[in-house]
């Protein structure tokens, strides 16, 4: 019995009890409008029968109010889903202001917009700098995804850019999933310079598990970029040795895994890139689906109404009391 049916059932029981109280005279010696012969003799028995019929009626009605039903089986449903891991660079260079207000804030905003348009997908979030960290395992809760993305910060994963280990962690997180279409969106503005696994080796593992990697190089290729102001309001700059983005490696990763590589050097370009990725082909997976029930309450309600009608008619026309 579901909790939502308890109150209707309780109310019907109370009404039935009040109805039964109307029969309190059943234990008194009956007084009939036209007392004659055997009718007086069997009057108490008649009252008991009518009372019993009324009790049965309210029993059926009360049970009907509990919503009785019989399960007929399950209707399988096909849900279109992707498993999507967002692998986001949180190294200090993401504070560069070539994208206003800075690269990280632009990335967070656009990724939140992207996630909001995929309510049926499972989304996970991995962040990396020198160290890598699973910020959010795969989830279908869009509110949680939006909250976690909005709270991404820089500074607690060390210095460095560990693309290889971050990509490998995403593959490890997704390889056990039954979803056929598994996607990694790798967003970085740097060059891999630390870690146990190279980005290419990680891409080979992603290819083995049929996980497509879409790589996005974020920012311009300038070697010197603004990263904020000091205590005196002067702009601070940081040198990016060898250029800020390793586009060649990103191209190889995406090509190996069947994804695509992009360069986002403005807010609009990042938005357009994510809109293109948005068109990913979705995969159908079977879920157990909804249980189909045969609702039985109307039959119990009908029987209860018939018994109650018989009881009321008998009360009015067979047992006629005088004051």
PDB file of C-alpha atoms in Angstrom:
ATOM      1  CA  UNK A   1       0.000   0.000   0.000  1.00  0.00           C
ATOM      2  CA  UNK A   2       1.328   3.441  -0.904  1.00  0.00           C
ATOM      3  CA  UNK A   3       1.381   6.178   1.708  1.00  0.00           C
ATOM      4  CA  UNK A   4      -0.626   8.516  -0.483  1.00  0.00           C
ATOM      5  CA  UNK A   5      -3.642   6.198  -0.078  1.00  0.00           C
ATOM      6  CA  UNK A   6      -3.545   6.042   3.731  1.00  0.00           C
ATOM      7  CA  UNK A   7      -5.474   9.247   4.367  1.00  0.00           C
ATOM      8  CA  UNK A   8      -8.435   8.404   2.060  1.00  0.00           C
ATOM      9  CA  UNK A   9      -8.629   4.943   3.639  1.00  0.00           C
ATOM     10  CA  UNK A  10      -8.513   6.407   7.144  1.00  0.00           C
ATOM     11  CA  UNK A  11     -11.263   8.913   6.345  1.00  0.00           C
ATOM     12  CA  UNK A  12     -13.492   6.197   4.895  1.00  0.00           C
ATOM     13  CA  UNK A  13     -13.001   4.118   8.054  1.00  0.00           C
ATOM     14  CA  UNK A  14     -14.014   7.092  10.212  1.00  0.00           C
ATOM     15  CA  UNK A  15     -17.118   7.723   8.100  1.00  0.00           C
ATOM     16  CA  UNK A  16     -17.955   4.034   8.274  1.00  0.00           C
ATOM     17  CA  UNK A  17     -17.610   4.114  12.051  1.00  0.00           C
ATOM     18  CA  UNK A  18     -19.999   7.070  12.293  1.00  0.00           C
ATOM     19  CA  UNK A  19     -22.425   5.219  10.049  1.00  0.00           C
ATOM     20  CA  UNK A  20     -22.258   2.181  12.332  1.00  0.00           C
ATOM     21  CA  UNK A  21     -22.977   4.345  15.363  1.00  0.00           C
ATOM     22  CA  UNK A  22     -26.375   5.022  13.865  1.00  0.00           C
ATOM     23  CA  UNK A  23     -27.161   1.410  14.627  1.00  0.00           C
ATOM     24  CA  UNK A  24     -26.716   1.820  18.373  1.00  0.00           C
ATOM     25  CA  UNK A  25     -30.366   0.974  18.822  1.00  0.00           C
ATOM     26  CA  UNK A  26     -29.680  -2.483  17.498  1.00  0.00           C
ATOM     27  CA  UNK A  27     -29.316  -3.776  21.047  1.00  0.00           C
ATOM     28  CA  UNK A  28     -32.569  -2.196  22.206  1.00  0.00           C
ATOM     29  CA  UNK A  29     -35.826  -3.963  21.993  1.00  0.00           C
ATOM     30  CA  UNK A  30     -37.163  -3.070  18.553  1.00  0.00           C
ATOM     31  CA  UNK A  31     -40.204  -0.886  18.186  1.00  0.00           C
ATOM     32  CA  UNK A  32     -41.811  -1.137  14.803  1.00  0.00           C
ATOM     33  CA  UNK A  33     -44.377   1.018  13.104  1.00  0.00           C
ATOM     34  CA  UNK A  34     -46.762  -1.888  12.630  1.00  0.00           C
ATOM     35  CA  UNK A  35     -45.824  -4.598  15.150  1.00  0.00           C
ATOM     36  CA  UNK A  36     -47.420  -7.866  14.083  1.00  0.00           C
ATOM     37  CA  UNK A  37     -46.729 -11.534  14.632  1.00  0.00           C
ATOM     38  CA  UNK A  38     -43.453 -13.053  13.540  1.00  0.00           C
ATOM     39  CA  UNK A  39     -42.082  -9.710  12.301  1.00  0.00           C
ATOM     40  CA  UNK A  40     -41.437  -8.602  15.895  1.00  0.00           C
ATOM     41  CA  UNK A  41     -39.851 -11.954  16.678  1.00  0.00           C
ATOM     42  CA  UNK A  42     -37.233 -11.644  13.938  1.00  0.00           C
ATOM     43  CA  UNK A  43     -36.711  -7.879  14.105  1.00  0.00           C
ATOM     44  CA  UNK A  44     -33.421  -8.074  16.042  1.00  0.00           C
ATOM     45  CA  UNK A  45     -32.077 -10.687  13.631  1.00  0.00           C
ATOM     46  CA  UNK A  46     -33.068  -8.461  10.734  1.00  0.00           C
ATOM     47  CA  UNK A  47     -31.219  -5.538  12.285  1.00  0.00           C
ATOM     48  CA  UNK A  48     -28.113  -7.672  12.778  1.00  0.00           C
ATOM     49  CA  UNK A  49     -28.200  -8.730   9.140  1.00  0.00           C
ATOM     50  CA  UNK A  50     -28.595  -5.151   7.937  1.00  0.00           C
ATOM     51  CA  UNK A  51     -25.811  -4.025  10.274  1.00  0.00           C
ATOM     52  CA  UNK A  52     -23.517  -6.789   8.978  1.00  0.00           C
ATOM     53  CA  UNK A  53     -24.235  -5.824   5.382  1.00  0.00           C
ATOM     54  CA  UNK A  54     -23.312  -2.229   6.232  1.00  0.00           C
ATOM     55  CA  UNK A  55     -20.063  -3.320   7.884  1.00  0.00           C
ATOM     56  CA  UNK A  56     -19.161  -5.347   4.791  1.00  0.00           C
ATOM     57  CA  UNK A  57     -19.997  -2.362   2.585  1.00  0.00           C
ATOM     58  CA  UNK A  58     -17.689  -0.001   4.468  1.00  0.00           C
ATOM     59  CA  UNK A  59     -14.997  -2.676   4.560  1.00  0.00           C
ATOM     60  CA  UNK A  60     -14.999  -2.867   0.762  1.00  0.00           C
ATOM     61  CA  UNK A  61     -15.078   0.924   0.427  1.00  0.00           C
ATOM     62  CA  UNK A  62     -12.203   1.409   2.860  1.00  0.00           C
ATOM     63  CA  UNK A  63     -10.117  -1.207   1.075  1.00  0.00           C
ATOM     64  CA  UNK A  64     -10.884   0.434  -2.264  1.00  0.00           C
ATOM     65  CA  UNK A  65      -9.471   3.674  -0.880  1.00  0.00           C
ATOM     66  CA  UNK A  66      -6.078   1.968  -0.332  1.00  0.00           C
ATOM     67  CA  UNK A  67      -5.705   1.692  -4.099  1.00  0.00           C
ATOM     68  CA  UNK A  68      -5.493  -2.097  -4.565  1.00  0.00           C
ATOM     69  CA  UNK A  69      -3.872  -3.126  -7.824  1.00  0.00           C
ATOM     70  CA  UNK A  70      -2.165  -6.102  -9.416  1.00  0.00           C
ATOM     71  CA  UNK A  71       1.168  -5.757 -11.255  1.00  0.00           C
ATOM     72  CA  UNK A  72       0.951  -7.000 -14.840  1.00  0.00           C
ATOM     73  CA  UNK A  73       4.620  -6.581 -15.692  1.00  0.00           C
ATOM     74  CA  UNK A  74       7.186  -4.052 -16.818  1.00  0.00           C
ATOM     75  CA  UNK A  75       7.203  -1.876 -19.890  1.00  0.00           C
ATOM     76  CA  UNK A  76      10.829  -1.536 -21.001  1.00  0.00           C
ATOM     77  CA  UNK A  77      11.896   1.959 -21.926  1.00  0.00           C
ATOM     78  CA  UNK A  78      14.771   3.101 -24.078  1.00  0.00           C
ATOM     79  CA  UNK A  79      16.698   6.055 -22.702  1.00  0.00           C
ATOM     80  CA  UNK A  80      19.110   7.935 -24.911  1.00  0.00           C
ATOM     81  CA  UNK A  81      22.303   8.624 -23.001  1.00  0.00           C
ATOM     82  CA  UNK A  82      25.980   9.369 -23.252  1.00  0.00           C
ATOM     83  CA  UNK A  83      28.624   9.052 -20.590  1.00  0.00           C
ATOM     84  CA  UNK A  84      30.504  12.334 -20.717  1.00  0.00           C
ATOM     85  CA  UNK A  85      33.591  13.170 -18.698  1.00  0.00           C
ATOM     86  CA  UNK A  86      34.651  16.805 -18.574  1.00  0.00           C
ATOM     87  CA  UNK A  87      38.391  16.903 -17.951  1.00  0.00           C
ATOM     88  CA  UNK A  88      39.262  20.486 -17.033  1.00  0.00           C
ATOM     89  CA  UNK A  89      42.671  22.083 -16.650  1.00  0.00           C
ATOM     90  CA  UNK A  90      42.954  24.116 -13.417  1.00  0.00           C
ATOM     91  CA  UNK A  91      46.613  25.145 -13.676  1.00  0.00           C
ATOM     92  CA  UNK A  92      47.486  28.755 -12.890  1.00  0.00           C
ATOM     93  CA  UNK A  93      47.681  29.644 -16.566  1.00  0.00           C
ATOM     94  CA  UNK A  94      43.876  29.269 -16.653  1.00  0.00           C
ATOM     95  CA  UNK A  95      43.776  32.645 -14.883  1.00  0.00           C
ATOM     96  CA  UNK A  96      45.077  34.295 -18.058  1.00  0.00           C
ATOM     97  CA  UNK A  97      42.817  37.161 -19.107  1.00  0.00           C
ATOM     98  CA  UNK A  98      43.016  36.836 -22.885  1.00  0.00           C
ATOM     99  CA  UNK A  99      39.436  35.566 -22.471  1.00  0.00           C
ATOM    100  CA  UNK A 100      37.530  37.870 -20.147  1.00  0.00           C
ATOM    101  CA  UNK A 101      37.319  37.697 -17.189  1.00  0.00           C
ATOM    102  CA  UNK A 102      39.745  34.762 -17.475  1.00  0.00           C
ATOM    103  CA  UNK A 103      40.033  31.393 -19.184  1.00  0.00           C
ATOM    104  CA  UNK A 104      38.713  29.377 -16.265  1.00  0.00           C
ATOM    105  CA  UNK A 105      35.579  31.468 -15.742  1.00  0.00           C
ATOM    106  CA  UNK A 106      34.758  31.345 -19.449  1.00  0.00           C
ATOM    107  CA  UNK A 107      35.272  27.580 -19.485  1.00  0.00           C
ATOM    108  CA  UNK A 108      33.072  27.074 -16.417  1.00  0.00           C
ATOM    109  CA  UNK A 109      30.236  29.147 -17.855  1.00  0.00           C
ATOM    110  CA  UNK A 110      30.221  27.430 -21.225  1.00  0.00           C
ATOM    111  CA  UNK A 111      30.543  23.947 -19.735  1.00  0.00           C
ATOM    112  CA  UNK A 112      27.579  24.695 -17.451  1.00  0.00           C
ATOM    113  CA  UNK A 113      25.530  25.745 -20.469  1.00  0.00           C
ATOM    114  CA  UNK A 114      26.597  22.578 -22.266  1.00  0.00           C
ATOM    115  CA  UNK A 115      25.665  20.328 -19.328  1.00  0.00           C
ATOM    116  CA  UNK A 116      22.272  22.001 -18.888  1.00  0.00           C
ATOM    117  CA  UNK A 117      21.305  20.895 -22.396  1.00  0.00           C
ATOM    118  CA  UNK A 118      22.051  17.233 -21.682  1.00  0.00           C
ATOM    119  CA  UNK A 119      19.647  16.245 -18.864  1.00  0.00           C
ATOM    120  CA  UNK A 120      19.517  12.576 -19.892  1.00  0.00           C
ATOM    121  CA  UNK A 121      23.289  12.108 -20.012  1.00  0.00           C
ATOM    122  CA  UNK A 122      25.568  10.994 -17.213  1.00  0.00           C
ATOM    123  CA  UNK A 123      28.246  13.601 -16.621  1.00  0.00           C
ATOM    124  CA  UNK A 124      31.436  13.342 -14.593  1.00  0.00           C
ATOM    125  CA  UNK A 125      34.027  16.018 -13.847  1.00  0.00           C
ATOM    126  CA  UNK A 126      37.780  15.584 -13.478  1.00  0.00           C
ATOM    127  CA  UNK A 127      40.137  18.479 -12.778  1.00  0.00           C
ATOM    128  CA  UNK A 128      43.883  18.486 -13.096  1.00  0.00           C
ATOM    129  CA  UNK A 129      47.020  20.511 -12.685  1.00  0.00           C
ATOM    130  CA  UNK A 130      50.081  18.747 -11.245  1.00  0.00           C
ATOM    131  CA  UNK A 131      47.705  16.285  -9.600  1.00  0.00           C
ATOM    132  CA  UNK A 132      44.455  14.888 -10.928  1.00  0.00           C
ATOM    133  CA  UNK A 133      41.198  14.633  -9.027  1.00  0.00           C
ATOM    134  CA  UNK A 134      37.703  13.285  -9.675  1.00  0.00           C
ATOM    135  CA  UNK A 135      35.542  16.195  -8.651  1.00  0.00           C
ATOM    136  CA  UNK A 136      32.280  14.445  -9.568  1.00  0.00           C
ATOM    137  CA  UNK A 137      31.676  10.809 -10.597  1.00  0.00           C
ATOM    138  CA  UNK A 138      29.181  10.113 -13.357  1.00  0.00           C
ATOM    139  CA  UNK A 139      25.762  11.442 -12.388  1.00  0.00           C
ATOM    140  CA  UNK A 140      22.421  12.262 -14.008  1.00  0.00           C
ATOM    141  CA  UNK A 141      21.698  15.089 -11.558  1.00  0.00           C
ATOM    142  CA  UNK A 142      21.946  18.308 -13.640  1.00  0.00           C
ATOM    143  CA  UNK A 143      21.619  20.512 -10.559  1.00  0.00           C
ATOM    144  CA  UNK A 144      24.614  18.850  -8.939  1.00  0.00           C
ATOM    145  CA  UNK A 145      26.657  19.063 -12.145  1.00  0.00           C
ATOM    146  CA  UNK A 146      25.934  22.779 -12.440  1.00  0.00           C
ATOM    147  CA  UNK A 147      26.835  23.400  -8.792  1.00  0.00           C
ATOM    148  CA  UNK A 148      30.126  21.494  -8.998  1.00  0.00           C
ATOM    149  CA  UNK A 149      31.158  23.205 -12.241  1.00  0.00           C
ATOM    150  CA  UNK A 150      30.432  26.625 -10.769  1.00  0.00           C
ATOM    151  CA  UNK A 151      32.675  25.921  -7.762  1.00  0.00           C
ATOM    152  CA  UNK A 152      35.812  24.830  -9.635  1.00  0.00           C
ATOM    153  CA  UNK A 153      38.820  26.766  -8.353  1.00  0.00           C
ATOM    154  CA  UNK A 154      42.542  26.972  -8.958  1.00  0.00           C
ATOM    155  CA  UNK A 155      45.361  26.427  -6.513  1.00  0.00           C
ATOM    156  CA  UNK A 156      45.072  23.157  -4.595  1.00  0.00           C
ATOM    157  CA  UNK A 157      46.368  20.643  -7.146  1.00  0.00           C
ATOM    158  CA  UNK A 158      49.887  21.992  -7.366  1.00  0.00           C
ATOM    159  CA  UNK A 159      51.686  23.550 -10.316  1.00  0.00           C
ATOM    160  CA  UNK A 160      52.126  21.812 -13.631  1.00  0.00           C
ATOM    161  CA  UNK A 161      49.933  20.339 -16.367  1.00  0.00           C
ATOM    162  CA  UNK A 162      49.270  16.613 -16.076  1.00  0.00           C
ATOM    163  CA  UNK A 163      47.154  15.914 -19.155  1.00  0.00           C
ATOM    164  CA  UNK A 164      48.162  12.246 -19.464  1.00  0.00           C
ATOM    165  CA  UNK A 165      47.112  11.127 -15.985  1.00  0.00           C
ATOM    166  CA  UNK A 166      43.909  13.183 -16.137  1.00  0.00           C
ATOM    167  CA  UNK A 167      42.894  11.557 -19.400  1.00  0.00           C
ATOM    168  CA  UNK A 168      43.810   8.113 -18.059  1.00  0.00           C
ATOM    169  CA  UNK A 169      41.675   8.706 -14.959  1.00  0.00           C
ATOM    170  CA  UNK A 170      38.675   9.578 -17.115  1.00  0.00           C
ATOM    171  CA  UNK A 171      39.161   6.362 -19.091  1.00  0.00           C
ATOM    172  CA  UNK A 172      39.430   4.328 -15.889  1.00  0.00           C
ATOM    173  CA  UNK A 173      36.252   5.908 -14.541  1.00  0.00           C
ATOM    174  CA  UNK A 174      34.286   5.184 -17.681  1.00  0.00           C
ATOM    175  CA  UNK A 175      35.550   1.792 -18.805  1.00  0.00           C
ATOM    176  CA  UNK A 176      33.161  -0.134 -16.531  1.00  0.00           C
ATOM    177  CA  UNK A 177      30.060   1.622 -17.839  1.00  0.00           C
ATOM    178  CA  UNK A 178      27.584  -0.318 -19.994  1.00  0.00           C
ATOM    179  CA  UNK A 179      26.827   2.770 -22.070  1.00  0.00           C
ATOM    180  CA  UNK A 180      28.130   2.348 -25.595  1.00  0.00           C
ATOM    181  CA  UNK A 181      28.781   6.008 -26.321  1.00  0.00           C
ATOM    182  CA  UNK A 182      31.474   7.298 -23.976  1.00  0.00           C
ATOM    183  CA  UNK A 183      32.909  10.722 -24.515  1.00  0.00           C
ATOM    184  CA  UNK A 184      35.708  12.713 -22.925  1.00  0.00           C
ATOM    185  CA  UNK A 185      35.908  16.480 -23.345  1.00  0.00           C
ATOM    186  CA  UNK A 186      39.477  17.494 -22.556  1.00  0.00           C
ATOM    187  CA  UNK A 187      39.878  21.233 -22.031  1.00  0.00           C
ATOM    188  CA  UNK A 188      43.362  22.592 -21.471  1.00  0.00           C
ATOM    189  CA  UNK A 189      45.502  25.616 -22.171  1.00  0.00           C
ATOM    190  CA  UNK A 190      48.869  24.011 -21.576  1.00  0.00           C
ATOM    191  CA  UNK A 191      51.528  21.490 -22.449  1.00  0.00           C
ATOM    192  CA  UNK A 192      51.857  18.189 -20.611  1.00  0.00           C
ATOM    193  CA  UNK A 193      54.932  18.507 -18.395  1.00  0.00           C
ATOM    194  CA  UNK A 194      54.417  16.037 -15.546  1.00  0.00           C
ATOM    195  CA  UNK A 195      52.749  12.725 -14.747  1.00  0.00           C
ATOM    196  CA  UNK A 196      53.097   8.955 -14.975  1.00  0.00           C
ATOM    197  CA  UNK A 197      51.400   8.532 -18.357  1.00  0.00           C
ATOM    198  CA  UNK A 198      51.883  10.519 -21.509  1.00  0.00           C
ATOM    199  CA  UNK A 199      48.801  11.945 -23.239  1.00  0.00           C
ATOM    200  CA  UNK A 200      49.370   9.687 -26.243  1.00  0.00           C
ATOM    201  CA  UNK A 201      49.557   6.559 -24.076  1.00  0.00           C
ATOM    202  CA  UNK A 202      46.362   7.609 -22.330  1.00  0.00           C
ATOM    203  CA  UNK A 203      44.734   8.124 -25.730  1.00  0.00           C
ATOM    204  CA  UNK A 204      45.698   4.584 -26.733  1.00  0.00           C
ATOM    205  CA  UNK A 205      43.883   3.255 -23.655  1.00  0.00           C
ATOM    206  CA  UNK A 206      40.858   5.431 -24.478  1.00  0.00           C
ATOM    207  CA  UNK A 207      40.822   3.974 -27.988  1.00  0.00           C
ATOM    208  CA  UNK A 208      40.955   0.447 -26.556  1.00  0.00           C
ATOM    209  CA  UNK A 209      37.770   1.109 -24.578  1.00  0.00           C
ATOM    210  CA  UNK A 210      36.008   2.930 -27.453  1.00  0.00           C
ATOM    211  CA  UNK A 211      36.021   6.288 -25.704  1.00  0.00           C
ATOM    212  CA  UNK A 212      36.063   9.287 -27.999  1.00  0.00           C
ATOM    213  CA  UNK A 213      38.129  12.262 -26.860  1.00  0.00           C
ATOM    214  CA  UNK A 214      37.224  15.767 -27.965  1.00  0.00           C
ATOM    215  CA  UNK A 215      40.118  18.090 -27.216  1.00  0.00           C
ATOM    216  CA  UNK A 216      39.754  21.836 -26.776  1.00  0.00           C
ATOM    217  CA  UNK A 217      42.787  24.087 -26.606  1.00  0.00           C
ATOM    218  CA  UNK A 218      41.637  27.158 -24.720  1.00  0.00           C
ATOM    219  CA  UNK A 219      43.195  30.595 -25.228  1.00  0.00           C
ATOM    220  CA  UNK A 220      45.590  32.257 -27.625  1.00  0.00           C
ATOM    221  CA  UNK A 221      49.040  30.980 -28.548  1.00  0.00           C
ATOM    222  CA  UNK A 222      50.812  34.013 -27.121  1.00  0.00           C
ATOM    223  CA  UNK A 223      53.840  33.164 -24.986  1.00  0.00           C
ATOM    224  CA  UNK A 224      53.176  35.960 -22.492  1.00  0.00           C
ATOM    225  CA  UNK A 225      49.726  36.327 -21.011  1.00  0.00           C
ATOM    226  CA  UNK A 226      48.089  38.467 -18.314  1.00  0.00           C
ATOM    227  CA  UNK A 227      47.096  36.474 -15.196  1.00  0.00           C
ATOM    228  CA  UNK A 228      45.744  39.188 -12.909  1.00  0.00           C
ATOM    229  CA  UNK A 229      46.866  42.234 -10.967  1.00  0.00           C
ATOM    230  CA  UNK A 230      49.159  42.581  -7.980  1.00  0.00           C
ATOM    231  CA  UNK A 231      48.421  44.398  -4.711  1.00  0.00           C
ATOM    232  CA  UNK A 232      49.232  47.754  -6.347  1.00  0.00           C
ATOM    233  CA  UNK A 233      46.870  47.235  -9.259  1.00  0.00           C
ATOM    234  CA  UNK A 234      49.596  46.473 -11.784  1.00  0.00           C
ATOM    235  CA  UNK A 235      48.953  43.754 -14.347  1.00  0.00           C
ATOM    236  CA  UNK A 236      50.941  40.554 -13.835  1.00  0.00           C
ATOM    237  CA  UNK A 237      52.115  38.463 -16.784  1.00  0.00           C
ATOM    238  CA  UNK A 238      53.285  34.881 -17.061  1.00  0.00           C
ATOM    239  CA  UNK A 239      55.534  33.422 -19.716  1.00  0.00           C
ATOM    240  CA  UNK A 240      54.303  30.301 -21.456  1.00  0.00           C
ATOM    241  CA  UNK A 241      57.440  28.500 -22.704  1.00  0.00           C
ATOM    242  CA  UNK A 242      56.931  26.993 -26.154  1.00  0.00           C
ATOM    243  CA  UNK A 243      53.492  28.520 -26.522  1.00  0.00           C
ATOM    244  CA  UNK A 244      50.520  28.023 -24.229  1.00  0.00           C
ATOM    245  CA  UNK A 245      48.781  25.133 -26.033  1.00  0.00           C
ATOM    246  CA  UNK A 246      50.161  21.849 -27.376  1.00  0.00           C
ATOM    247  CA  UNK A 247      47.838  21.643 -30.378  1.00  0.00           C
ATOM    248  CA  UNK A 248      49.817  18.882 -32.085  1.00  0.00           C
ATOM    249  CA  UNK A 249      49.307  16.491 -29.146  1.00  0.00           C
ATOM    250  CA  UNK A 250      45.649  17.441 -28.826  1.00  0.00           C
ATOM    251  CA  UNK A 251      45.156  16.749 -32.538  1.00  0.00           C
ATOM    252  CA  UNK A 252      46.760  13.315 -32.191  1.00  0.00           C
ATOM    253  CA  UNK A 253      44.625  12.405 -29.158  1.00  0.00           C
ATOM    254  CA  UNK A 254      41.375  13.248 -30.919  1.00  0.00           C
ATOM    255  CA  UNK A 255      42.401  11.581 -34.176  1.00  0.00           C
ATOM    256  CA  UNK A 256      43.384   8.348 -32.400  1.00  0.00           C
ATOM    257  CA  UNK A 257      40.094   8.078 -30.523  1.00  0.00           C
ATOM    258  CA  UNK A 258      37.656   9.178 -33.235  1.00  0.00           C
ATOM    259  CA  UNK A 259      36.974  12.563 -31.693  1.00  0.00           C
ATOM    260  CA  UNK A 260      37.816  16.015 -32.927  1.00  0.00           C
ATOM    261  CA  UNK A 261      40.276  18.726 -31.942  1.00  0.00           C
ATOM    262  CA  UNK A 262      39.443  22.410 -31.535  1.00  0.00           C
ATOM    263  CA  UNK A 263      41.056  25.705 -30.669  1.00  0.00           C
ATOM    264  CA  UNK A 264      38.899  28.097 -28.668  1.00  0.00           C
ATOM    265  CA  UNK A 265      40.413  31.573 -28.619  1.00  0.00           C
ATOM    266  CA  UNK A 266      37.247  33.469 -27.680  1.00  0.00           C
ATOM    267  CA  UNK A 267      34.000  33.041 -25.771  1.00  0.00           C
ATOM    268  CA  UNK A 268      32.016  32.613 -28.968  1.00  0.00           C
ATOM    269  CA  UNK A 269      34.384  30.043 -30.425  1.00  0.00           C
ATOM    270  CA  UNK A 270      34.174  27.930 -27.264  1.00  0.00           C
ATOM    271  CA  UNK A 271      30.396  28.207 -27.360  1.00  0.00           C
ATOM    272  CA  UNK A 272      30.320  27.094 -31.018  1.00  0.00           C
ATOM    273  CA  UNK A 273      32.656  24.179 -30.292  1.00  0.00           C
ATOM    274  CA  UNK A 274      30.477  22.890 -27.454  1.00  0.00           C
ATOM    275  CA  UNK A 275      27.370  23.305 -29.615  1.00  0.00           C
ATOM    276  CA  UNK A 276      29.018  21.112 -32.243  1.00  0.00           C
ATOM    277  CA  UNK A 277      29.896  18.479 -29.652  1.00  0.00           C
ATOM    278  CA  UNK A 278      26.295  18.791 -28.467  1.00  0.00           C
ATOM    279  CA  UNK A 279      25.246  17.062 -31.666  1.00  0.00           C
ATOM    280  CA  UNK A 280      26.871  13.792 -30.565  1.00  0.00           C
ATOM    281  CA  UNK A 281      24.913  10.733 -31.543  1.00  0.00           C
ATOM    282  CA  UNK A 282      23.095   9.364 -28.544  1.00  0.00           C
ATOM    283  CA  UNK A 283      22.950   5.721 -27.582  1.00  0.00           C
ATOM    284  CA  UNK A 284      19.832   3.912 -26.399  1.00  0.00           C
ATOM    285  CA  UNK A 285      20.097   1.720 -23.330  1.00  0.00           C
ATOM    286  CA  UNK A 286      17.281  -0.351 -21.907  1.00  0.00           C
ATOM    287  CA  UNK A 287      16.083   0.385 -18.436  1.00  0.00           C
ATOM    288  CA  UNK A 288      13.690  -1.722 -16.421  1.00  0.00           C
ATOM    289  CA  UNK A 289      10.984   0.762 -17.202  1.00  0.00           C
ATOM    290  CA  UNK A 290       7.665   1.459 -15.588  1.00  0.00           C
ATOM    291  CA  UNK A 291       5.545  -1.137 -13.836  1.00  0.00           C
ATOM    292  CA  UNK A 292       2.103  -1.571 -15.392  1.00  0.00           C
ATOM    293  CA  UNK A 293      -0.717  -2.298 -12.949  1.00  0.00           C
ATOM    294  CA  UNK A 294      -4.260  -3.546 -13.257  1.00  0.00           C
ATOM    295  CA  UNK A 295      -6.200  -1.169 -11.015  1.00  0.00           C
ATOM    296  CA  UNK A 296      -8.690  -3.082  -8.864  1.00  0.00           C
ATOM    297  CA  UNK A 297     -10.065  -0.345  -6.609  1.00  0.00           C
ATOM    298  CA  UNK A 298     -13.150   0.329  -8.767  1.00  0.00           C
ATOM    299  CA  UNK A 299     -14.369  -3.259  -8.328  1.00  0.00           C
ATOM    300  CA  UNK A 300     -14.122  -3.076  -4.542  1.00  0.00           C
ATOM    301  CA  UNK A 301     -15.735   0.356  -4.611  1.00  0.00           C
ATOM    302  CA  UNK A 302     -18.613  -0.953  -6.721  1.00  0.00           C
ATOM    303  CA  UNK A 303     -19.240  -3.956  -4.439  1.00  0.00           C
ATOM    304  CA  UNK A 304     -19.054  -1.709  -1.378  1.00  0.00           C
ATOM    305  CA  UNK A 305     -21.536   0.740  -2.903  1.00  0.00           C
ATOM    306  CA  UNK A 306     -23.989  -2.062  -3.742  1.00  0.00           C
ATOM    307  CA  UNK A 307     -23.821  -3.473  -0.207  1.00  0.00           C
ATOM    308  CA  UNK A 308     -24.186   0.012   1.264  1.00  0.00           C
ATOM    309  CA  UNK A 309     -27.202   0.713  -0.950  1.00  0.00           C
ATOM    310  CA  UNK A 310     -28.839  -2.546   0.123  1.00  0.00           C
ATOM    311  CA  UNK A 311     -28.158  -1.727   3.768  1.00  0.00           C
ATOM    312  CA  UNK A 312     -29.586   1.797   3.479  1.00  0.00           C
ATOM    313  CA  UNK A 313     -32.703   0.627   1.637  1.00  0.00           C
ATOM    314  CA  UNK A 314     -33.282  -2.089   4.225  1.00  0.00           C
ATOM    315  CA  UNK A 315     -32.784   0.428   7.002  1.00  0.00           C
ATOM    316  CA  UNK A 316     -35.299   2.858   5.513  1.00  0.00           C
ATOM    317  CA  UNK A 317     -38.031   0.550   4.262  1.00  0.00           C
ATOM    318  CA  UNK A 318     -37.770  -2.684   6.278  1.00  0.00           C
ATOM    319  CA  UNK A 319     -36.652  -1.413   9.662  1.00  0.00           C
ATOM    320  CA  UNK A 320     -38.776   1.661  10.250  1.00  0.00           C
ATOM    321  CA  UNK A 321     -38.272   2.984  13.735  1.00  0.00           C
ATOM    322  CA  UNK A 322     -40.686   5.103  15.671  1.00  0.00           C
ATOM    323  CA  UNK A 323     -39.578   7.726  18.108  1.00  0.00           C
TER     324      UNK A 323
END
